[in-house]
XYZ file of C-alpha atoms in Angstrom:
296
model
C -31.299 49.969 -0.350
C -31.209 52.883 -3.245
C -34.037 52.963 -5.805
C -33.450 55.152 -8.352
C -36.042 57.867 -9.366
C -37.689 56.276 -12.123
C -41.039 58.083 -13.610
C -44.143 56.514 -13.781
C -42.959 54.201 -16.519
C -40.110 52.981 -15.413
C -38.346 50.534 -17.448
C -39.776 51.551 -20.834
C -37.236 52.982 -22.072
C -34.492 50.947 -20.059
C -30.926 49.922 -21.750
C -30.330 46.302 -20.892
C -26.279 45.898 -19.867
C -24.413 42.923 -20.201
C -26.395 39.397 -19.943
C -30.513 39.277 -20.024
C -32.136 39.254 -16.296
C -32.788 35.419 -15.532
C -35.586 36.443 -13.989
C -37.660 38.211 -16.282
C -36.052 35.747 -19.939
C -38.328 33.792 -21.504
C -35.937 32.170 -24.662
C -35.228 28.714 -24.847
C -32.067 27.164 -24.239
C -29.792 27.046 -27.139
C -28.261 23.841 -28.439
C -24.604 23.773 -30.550
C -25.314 21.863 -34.024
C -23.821 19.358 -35.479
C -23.128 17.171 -32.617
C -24.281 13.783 -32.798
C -27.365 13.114 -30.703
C -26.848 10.553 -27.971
C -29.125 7.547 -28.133
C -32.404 7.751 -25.427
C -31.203 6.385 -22.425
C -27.716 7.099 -22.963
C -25.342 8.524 -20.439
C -26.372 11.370 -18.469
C -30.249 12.888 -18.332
C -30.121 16.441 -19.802
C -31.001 18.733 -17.122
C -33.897 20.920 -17.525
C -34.562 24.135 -16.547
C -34.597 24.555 -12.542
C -38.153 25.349 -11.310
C -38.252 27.552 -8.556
C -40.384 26.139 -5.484
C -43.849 27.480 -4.144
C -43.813 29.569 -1.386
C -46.695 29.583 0.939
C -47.499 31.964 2.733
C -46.509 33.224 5.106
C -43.448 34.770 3.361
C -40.763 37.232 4.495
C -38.903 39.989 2.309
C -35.444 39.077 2.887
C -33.766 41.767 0.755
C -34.794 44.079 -1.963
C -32.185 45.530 -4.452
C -31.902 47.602 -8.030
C -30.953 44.858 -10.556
C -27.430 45.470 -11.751
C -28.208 44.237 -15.637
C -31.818 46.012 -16.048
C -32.900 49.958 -15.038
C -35.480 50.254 -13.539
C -36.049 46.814 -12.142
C -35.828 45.847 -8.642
C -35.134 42.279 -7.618
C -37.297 41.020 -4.144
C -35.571 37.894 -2.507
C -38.142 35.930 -0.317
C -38.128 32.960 1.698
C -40.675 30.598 3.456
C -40.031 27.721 5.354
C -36.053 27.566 4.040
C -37.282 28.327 0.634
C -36.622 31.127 -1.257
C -37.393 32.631 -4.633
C -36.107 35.860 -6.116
C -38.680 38.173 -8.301
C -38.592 41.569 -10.427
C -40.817 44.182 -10.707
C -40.749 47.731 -11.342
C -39.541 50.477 -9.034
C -43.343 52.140 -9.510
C -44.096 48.556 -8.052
C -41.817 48.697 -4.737
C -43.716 52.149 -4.070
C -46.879 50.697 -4.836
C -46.615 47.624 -2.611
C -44.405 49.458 -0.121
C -41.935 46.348 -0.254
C -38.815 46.625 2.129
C -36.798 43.766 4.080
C -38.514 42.066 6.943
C -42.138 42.714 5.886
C -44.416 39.798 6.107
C -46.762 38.446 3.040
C -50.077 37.305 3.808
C -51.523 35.005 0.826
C -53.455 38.261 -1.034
C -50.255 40.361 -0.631
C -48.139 37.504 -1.526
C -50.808 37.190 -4.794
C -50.848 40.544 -5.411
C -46.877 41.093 -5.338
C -46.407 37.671 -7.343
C -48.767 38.883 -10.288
C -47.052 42.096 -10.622
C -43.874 40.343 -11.651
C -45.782 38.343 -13.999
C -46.916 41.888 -15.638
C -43.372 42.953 -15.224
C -42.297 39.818 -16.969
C -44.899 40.168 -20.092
C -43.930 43.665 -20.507
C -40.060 43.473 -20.908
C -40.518 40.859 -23.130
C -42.897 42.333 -25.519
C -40.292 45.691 -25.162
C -37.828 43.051 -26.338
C -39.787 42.252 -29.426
C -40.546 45.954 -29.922
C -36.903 46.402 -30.536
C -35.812 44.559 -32.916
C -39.384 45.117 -35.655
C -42.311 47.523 -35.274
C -45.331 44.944 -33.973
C -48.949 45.325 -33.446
C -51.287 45.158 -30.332
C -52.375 41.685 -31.641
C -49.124 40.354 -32.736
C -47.805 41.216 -29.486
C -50.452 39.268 -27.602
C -50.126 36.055 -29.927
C -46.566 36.072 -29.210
C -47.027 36.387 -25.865
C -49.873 33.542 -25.184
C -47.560 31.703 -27.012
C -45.381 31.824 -23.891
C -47.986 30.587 -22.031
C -48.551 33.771 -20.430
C -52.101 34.272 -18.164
C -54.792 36.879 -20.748
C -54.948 38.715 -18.346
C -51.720 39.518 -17.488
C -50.962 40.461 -20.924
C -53.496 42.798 -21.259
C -52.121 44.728 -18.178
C -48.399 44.603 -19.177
C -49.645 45.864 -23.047
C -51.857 48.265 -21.312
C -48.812 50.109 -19.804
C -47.042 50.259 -22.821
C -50.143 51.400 -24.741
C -50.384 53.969 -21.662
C -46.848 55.772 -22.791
C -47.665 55.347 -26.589
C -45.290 52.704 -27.622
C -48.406 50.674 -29.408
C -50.475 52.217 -31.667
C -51.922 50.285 -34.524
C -52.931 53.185 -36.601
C -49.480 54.686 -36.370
C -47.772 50.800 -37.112
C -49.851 49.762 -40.006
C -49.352 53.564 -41.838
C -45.536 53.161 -41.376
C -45.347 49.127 -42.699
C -47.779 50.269 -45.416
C -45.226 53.088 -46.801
C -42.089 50.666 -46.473
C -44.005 47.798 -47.950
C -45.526 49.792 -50.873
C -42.199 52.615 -51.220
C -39.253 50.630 -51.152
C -40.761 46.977 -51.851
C -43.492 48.030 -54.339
C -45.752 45.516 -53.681
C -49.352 45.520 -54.648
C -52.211 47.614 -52.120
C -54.153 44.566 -52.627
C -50.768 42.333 -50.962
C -49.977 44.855 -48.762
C -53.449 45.038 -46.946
C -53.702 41.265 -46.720
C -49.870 41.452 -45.006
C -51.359 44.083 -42.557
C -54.311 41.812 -41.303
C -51.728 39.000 -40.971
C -49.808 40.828 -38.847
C -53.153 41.332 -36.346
C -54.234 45.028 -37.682
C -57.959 45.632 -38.109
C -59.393 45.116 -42.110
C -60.668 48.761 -41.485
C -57.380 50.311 -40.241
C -55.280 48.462 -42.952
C -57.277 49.928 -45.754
C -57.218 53.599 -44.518
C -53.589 53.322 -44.013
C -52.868 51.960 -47.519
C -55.274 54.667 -48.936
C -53.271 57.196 -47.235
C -49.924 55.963 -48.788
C -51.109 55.562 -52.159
C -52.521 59.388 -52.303
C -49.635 60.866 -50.353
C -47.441 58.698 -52.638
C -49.265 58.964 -56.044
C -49.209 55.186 -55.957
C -51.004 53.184 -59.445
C -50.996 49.452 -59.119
C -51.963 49.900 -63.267
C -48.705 51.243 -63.484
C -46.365 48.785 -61.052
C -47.926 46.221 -62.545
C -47.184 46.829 -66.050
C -43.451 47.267 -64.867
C -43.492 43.870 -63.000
C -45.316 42.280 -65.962
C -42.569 42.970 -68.425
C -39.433 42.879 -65.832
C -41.068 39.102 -65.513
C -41.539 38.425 -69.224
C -37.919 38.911 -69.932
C -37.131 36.303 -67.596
C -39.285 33.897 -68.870
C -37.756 33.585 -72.563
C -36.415 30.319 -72.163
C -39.849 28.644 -71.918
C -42.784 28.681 -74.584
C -45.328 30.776 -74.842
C -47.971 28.764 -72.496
C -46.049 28.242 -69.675
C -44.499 31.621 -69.626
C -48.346 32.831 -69.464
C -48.755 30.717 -66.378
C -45.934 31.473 -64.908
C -46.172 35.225 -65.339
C -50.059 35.704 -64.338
C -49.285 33.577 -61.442
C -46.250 35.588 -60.641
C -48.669 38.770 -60.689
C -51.526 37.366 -58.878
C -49.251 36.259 -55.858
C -48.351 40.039 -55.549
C -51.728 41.144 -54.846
C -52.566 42.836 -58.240
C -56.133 42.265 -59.565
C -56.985 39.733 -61.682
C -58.100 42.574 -64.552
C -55.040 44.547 -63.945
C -52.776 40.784 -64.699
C -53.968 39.884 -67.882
C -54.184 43.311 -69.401
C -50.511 43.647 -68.075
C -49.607 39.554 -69.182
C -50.669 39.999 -72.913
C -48.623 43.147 -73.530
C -45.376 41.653 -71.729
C -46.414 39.081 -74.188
C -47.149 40.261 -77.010
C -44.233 39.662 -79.381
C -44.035 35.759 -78.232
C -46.231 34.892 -81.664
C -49.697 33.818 -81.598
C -49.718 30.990 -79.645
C -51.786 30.322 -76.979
C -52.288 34.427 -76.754
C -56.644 33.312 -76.461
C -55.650 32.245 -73.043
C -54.599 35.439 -72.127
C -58.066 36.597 -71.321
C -59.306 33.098 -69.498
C -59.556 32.109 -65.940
C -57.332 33.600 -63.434
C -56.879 29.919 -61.998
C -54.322 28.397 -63.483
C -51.481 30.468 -62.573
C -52.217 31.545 -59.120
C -51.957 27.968 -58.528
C -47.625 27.752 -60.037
C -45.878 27.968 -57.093
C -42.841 27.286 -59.212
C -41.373 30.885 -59.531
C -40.990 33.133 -56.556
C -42.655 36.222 -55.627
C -39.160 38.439 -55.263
């Protein structure tokens, strides 16, 4: 057998080659559309996923090998009583469970070897979701008890990554705050509340939006005003009521303050004529409530 001389973190910053390791995928099967769904009953049962059987112990190593599609990973074959079920863990993990061919697992070694692959398992897939969008601590973790995944097990597998600095909530919600507020120039007010949705902390969300707007000389006074009258011209077609609605509620979805809306709605508006321009300055309800228009 030849491990290769992975560092502490092995597998962190491993290249996946050709298909995705059976062993350590979690996506569901996917289905071709468009064909016509076969009445219940009918034909064939679909086959569902194969569920490997439970070993007891005790178990035997019967070979132990690099996996060809993922670095870092090592793939332990064992077998009790004519069954046998192949798991991956980390090459720190061979080391740290001295795992070679022919060794014998009690039931806490067998445990103990069993949960690591678990971690292993809860790790590579939250890498996977790290790659394709930047994600925080808590995101991660709903995503992965959505997998049915043991709290425990995620904790240790975000622990490692935490460990070599790939999560970092401070760092995550100061770069989504300057892309959200720089290149789609929404409102501090919608950009916090899209921070906290995405599982940061109220208090790191609003220092990392504070930090943006004074690095970035960012007015919401100002972007509103320019949204307000982008808007208005949009609305022409319609009288002078229902372009009000439409417009406040168009501002008041984007996060803007409900001061900062109709000061900015009854300039946009201000050559439509007289009517209805006394609602200007009422209630903030009725156009947060049009869901008519949308918010892009």
């Amino acid at each position: 057998m030849r491990l290769s001389d992975a560092s502490e973190h092995e597998g962190v910053e491993s290249k996946r080659r050709g298909t995705r390791n059976p062993a350590t995928s979690d996506a569901a099967p996917s289905f071709r559309q468009g064909a016509p769904r076969a009445p219940r009953g009918a034909g064939r049962a679909r086959r569902g996923p194969k569920e490997a059987p439970v070993l007891v112990p005790p178990i035997r190593v019967m070979n132990v090998a690099e996996d060809p599609r993922v670095n870092g990973r090592v793939r332990v074959r064992c077998q009790a009583n004519g069954e046998s079920v192949t798991i991956v863990i980390g090459s720190s993990g061979v080391r740290a469970f001295n795992v070679q061919p022919g060794m014998v697992l009690d039931t806490v070694s067998w445990a103990a070897l069993s949960r690591e692959a678990r971690v292993v398992t809860a790790q590579d897939a939250a890498l996977r979701m790290l790659s394709t969008s930047r994600r925080s601590r808590r995101d991660l973790e709903m995503r992965l008890r959505r997998r049915e995944m043991d709290t425990s097990v995620i904790a240790d597998a975000l622990g490692r990554l935490d460990s070599v600095g790939l999560l970092n909530d401070e760092e995550f919600a100061l770069a989504e705050a300057a892309a959200q507020l720089r290149n789609a120039k929404r409102s501090t007010g919608a950009v916090k509340r899209r921070l906290r949705q995405r599982g940061v902390a109220g208090d790191v969300a609003d220092a990392a939006v504070a930090a943006v707007v004074e690095t970035e000389l960012i007015d919401d006074a100002v972007r509103c005003e320019e949204a307000a009258q982008k808007r208005a011209g949009q609305l022409r077609s319609y009288d002078r009521q229902t372009a009000q609605r439409r417009l406040t509620g168009f501002l008041m979805r984007r996060g803007f303050a409900s001061d900062l809306v109709f000061a900015a709605a009854k300039r946009a508006l201000a050559g439509w004529g007289r009517a209805g321009s006394a609602q200007i300055d009422g209630a903030a309800g009725s156009g947060a409530d049009d869901d008519t228009d949308n918010d892009e």
